[in-house]
Short mmCIF file of C-alpha atoms in Angstrom, two decimals:
data_model
loop_
_atom_site.label_atom_id
_atom_site.label_comp_id
_atom_site.label_asym_id
_atom_site.label_seq_id
_atom_site.Cartn_x
_atom_site.Cartn_y
_atom_site.Cartn_z
CA UNK A 656 147.83 137.77 48.14
CA UNK A 657 145.54 135.14 46.66
CA UNK A 658 144.69 137.08 43.50
CA UNK A 659 145.34 135.13 40.32
CA UNK A 660 144.55 137.92 37.83
CA UNK A 661 144.13 141.68 38.20
CA UNK A 662 141.98 143.77 35.88
CA UNK A 663 142.57 147.51 35.81
CA UNK A 664 139.63 149.58 34.65
CA UNK A 665 137.94 152.89 35.24
CA UNK A 666 134.48 153.38 36.65
CA UNK A 667 134.23 156.75 34.88
CA UNK A 668 132.26 156.25 31.65
CA UNK A 669 134.32 156.88 28.52
CA UNK A 670 137.65 157.28 30.32
CA UNK A 671 140.33 154.74 31.23
CA UNK A 672 142.86 157.40 32.23
CA UNK A 673 143.33 160.72 30.48
CA UNK A 674 146.88 161.14 31.81
CA UNK A 675 148.35 163.98 33.81
CA UNK A 676 146.82 167.41 34.08
CA UNK A 677 149.44 169.12 31.94
CA UNK A 678 148.16 172.62 32.72
CA UNK A 679 148.70 171.91 36.40
CA UNK A 680 152.13 170.39 35.76
CA UNK A 681 153.30 173.51 33.91
CA UNK A 682 152.49 175.57 37.01
CA UNK A 683 154.35 173.21 39.38
CA UNK A 684 157.71 174.32 40.72
CA UNK A 685 160.50 172.43 38.94
CA UNK A 686 161.60 171.05 42.31
CA UNK A 687 158.28 169.15 42.57
CA UNK A 688 158.10 167.79 39.01
CA UNK A 689 160.99 165.31 39.32
CA UNK A 690 159.77 163.69 42.57
CA UNK A 691 156.21 163.45 41.21
CA UNK A 692 157.38 161.72 38.03
CA UNK A 693 159.66 159.40 40.06
CA UNK A 694 156.83 158.36 42.37
CA UNK A 695 154.46 157.79 39.43
CA UNK A 696 157.13 155.76 37.64
CA UNK A 697 157.69 153.59 40.72
CA UNK A 698 153.96 152.96 40.99
CA UNK A 699 153.78 151.85 37.36
CA UNK A 700 156.92 149.70 37.70
CA UNK A 701 155.32 148.01 40.71
CA UNK A 702 152.27 147.32 38.56
CA UNK A 703 154.48 145.74 35.90
CA UNK A 704 156.24 143.59 38.50
CA UNK A 705 153.18 142.04 40.10
CA UNK A 706 153.41 138.25 40.33
CA UNK A 707 150.09 137.66 38.59
CA UNK A 708 148.84 138.67 35.12
CA UNK A 709 147.45 142.20 34.87
CA UNK A 710 144.86 143.07 32.23
CA UNK A 711 144.04 146.64 31.22
CA UNK A 712 140.37 147.05 30.22
CA UNK A 713 140.17 150.20 28.09
CA UNK A 714 136.58 151.28 27.56
CA UNK A 715 137.39 154.90 26.77
CA UNK A 716 140.20 157.41 26.55
CA UNK A 717 143.73 156.22 27.45
CA UNK A 718 146.00 159.13 26.64
CA UNK A 719 149.49 159.98 27.85
CA UNK A 720 150.00 158.37 31.24
CA UNK A 721 146.80 156.40 30.73
CA UNK A 722 148.31 154.56 27.78
CA UNK A 723 151.58 154.22 29.66
CA UNK A 724 149.73 152.42 32.48
CA UNK A 725 148.27 149.99 29.92
CA UNK A 726 151.73 149.44 28.40
CA UNK A 727 152.93 148.06 31.74
CA UNK A 728 150.06 145.54 31.87
CA UNK A 729 150.50 142.00 30.57
CA UNK A 730 147.44 142.14 28.32
CA UNK A 731 145.07 144.81 27.09
CA UNK A 732 141.48 144.63 25.93
CA UNK A 733 139.97 147.70 24.26
CA UNK A 734 136.60 148.76 23.01
CA UNK A 735 136.52 149.73 19.34
CA UNK A 736 135.58 153.26 20.46
CA UNK A 737 138.57 153.59 22.83
CA UNK A 738 141.14 156.28 22.05
CA UNK A 739 144.81 155.67 22.84
CA UNK A 740 147.93 157.73 22.27
CA UNK A 741 150.95 159.50 23.68
CA UNK A 742 149.41 162.83 22.78
CA UNK A 743 151.60 164.88 25.12
CA UNK A 744 154.25 164.83 22.40
CA UNK A 745 152.12 167.41 20.54
CA UNK A 746 153.08 169.80 23.36
CA UNK A 747 156.79 168.88 23.17
CA UNK A 748 156.47 166.85 26.39
CA UNK A 749 158.29 163.51 26.51
CA UNK A 750 156.13 160.66 27.87
CA UNK A 751 157.55 160.39 31.38
CA UNK A 752 156.39 156.94 32.39
CA UNK A 753 158.16 154.72 29.90
CA UNK A 754 155.89 155.09 26.86
CA UNK A 755 158.75 155.76 24.47
CA UNK A 756 160.48 152.56 25.66
CA UNK A 757 157.49 150.25 26.01
CA UNK A 758 155.50 151.19 22.92
CA UNK A 759 158.20 150.03 20.44
CA UNK A 760 158.47 146.70 22.29
CA UNK A 761 154.82 145.99 21.55
CA UNK A 762 154.31 147.42 18.07
CA UNK A 763 157.82 147.78 16.65
CA UNK A 764 159.99 150.87 16.33
CA UNK A 765 158.66 152.24 13.03
CA UNK A 766 154.99 152.34 14.05
CA UNK A 767 155.90 153.54 17.57
CA UNK A 768 157.92 156.42 16.12
CA UNK A 769 155.01 157.36 13.90
CA UNK A 770 152.62 157.53 16.85
CA UNK A 771 155.12 159.35 19.08
CA UNK A 772 156.21 161.90 16.46
CA UNK A 773 152.65 162.68 15.34
CA UNK A 774 151.05 162.55 18.80
CA UNK A 775 148.11 160.85 17.10
CA UNK A 776 145.45 158.99 19.07
CA UNK A 777 144.15 155.76 17.57
CA UNK A 778 140.96 153.81 18.17
CA UNK A 779 140.65 150.31 19.54
CA UNK A 780 140.48 148.66 16.11
CA UNK A 781 143.70 150.28 14.89
CA UNK A 782 145.34 149.45 18.23
CA UNK A 783 144.41 145.80 17.67
CA UNK A 784 145.56 145.88 14.05
CA UNK A 785 149.05 147.09 15.04
CA UNK A 786 149.38 144.74 18.03
CA UNK A 787 148.94 147.32 20.78
CA UNK A 788 146.00 145.46 22.31
CA UNK A 789 145.23 141.75 22.56
CA UNK A 790 141.50 141.97 21.93
CA UNK A 791 139.10 144.57 20.54
CA UNK A 792 135.36 144.46 21.15
CA UNK A 793 132.37 146.54 20.07
CA UNK A 794 131.24 148.85 22.86
CA UNK A 795 128.03 147.86 24.64
CA UNK A 796 125.23 150.05 26.04
CA UNK A 797 126.76 149.92 29.52
CA UNK A 798 130.11 151.24 28.24
CA UNK A 799 132.01 148.32 29.78
CA UNK A 800 132.57 145.91 26.87
CA UNK A 801 136.36 145.79 27.32
CA UNK A 802 135.90 145.05 31.01
CA UNK A 803 133.40 142.28 30.24
CA UNK A 804 135.83 140.71 27.73
CA UNK A 805 138.63 141.07 30.30
CA UNK A 806 136.54 139.10 32.79
CA UNK A 807 136.23 136.27 30.25
CA UNK A 808 139.98 136.34 29.67
CA UNK A 809 140.60 136.28 33.42
CA UNK A 810 138.23 133.30 33.79
CA UNK A 811 140.31 131.49 31.19
CA UNK A 812 143.55 132.27 33.06
CA UNK A 813 142.45 131.49 36.64
CA UNK A 814 142.24 127.66 36.33
CA UNK A 815 145.74 127.49 34.83
CA UNK A 816 148.76 126.86 37.03
CA UNK A 817 150.45 129.98 38.35
CA UNK A 818 153.44 131.08 36.29
#
């Protein structure tokens, strides 16, 4: 209730969020897929509607749903070595959590279409170059450079008036 900034990160080295287990999803009964996607979508919408800024700290892989989580955050910081993409499109799976809507809003429709149609993953530097992330940092020996930069950004935000 008193939080002024939220930072989302992973404690698993080299991974922000690798997205859904697509092999498991293929085996799910169709009657379970829709409710699962709906509940995941609501969770991510709730994240996007929080009353305070949310920063995604991407120190590793953010593929599929992992990138979609970051797309709902207000700001994103990535390590140069991070990998991001809506790679499920390589398997003819539509990103279910809003990636095809939110990606063009950040980077423009032409570049978003390129990434969606190719299913290509990009590194943190390219993500910064195309406007997908706010800051890019070299990875440190602890593997938490994006998180450390996110803390600095949060410290800059906290003394400001709430918006």
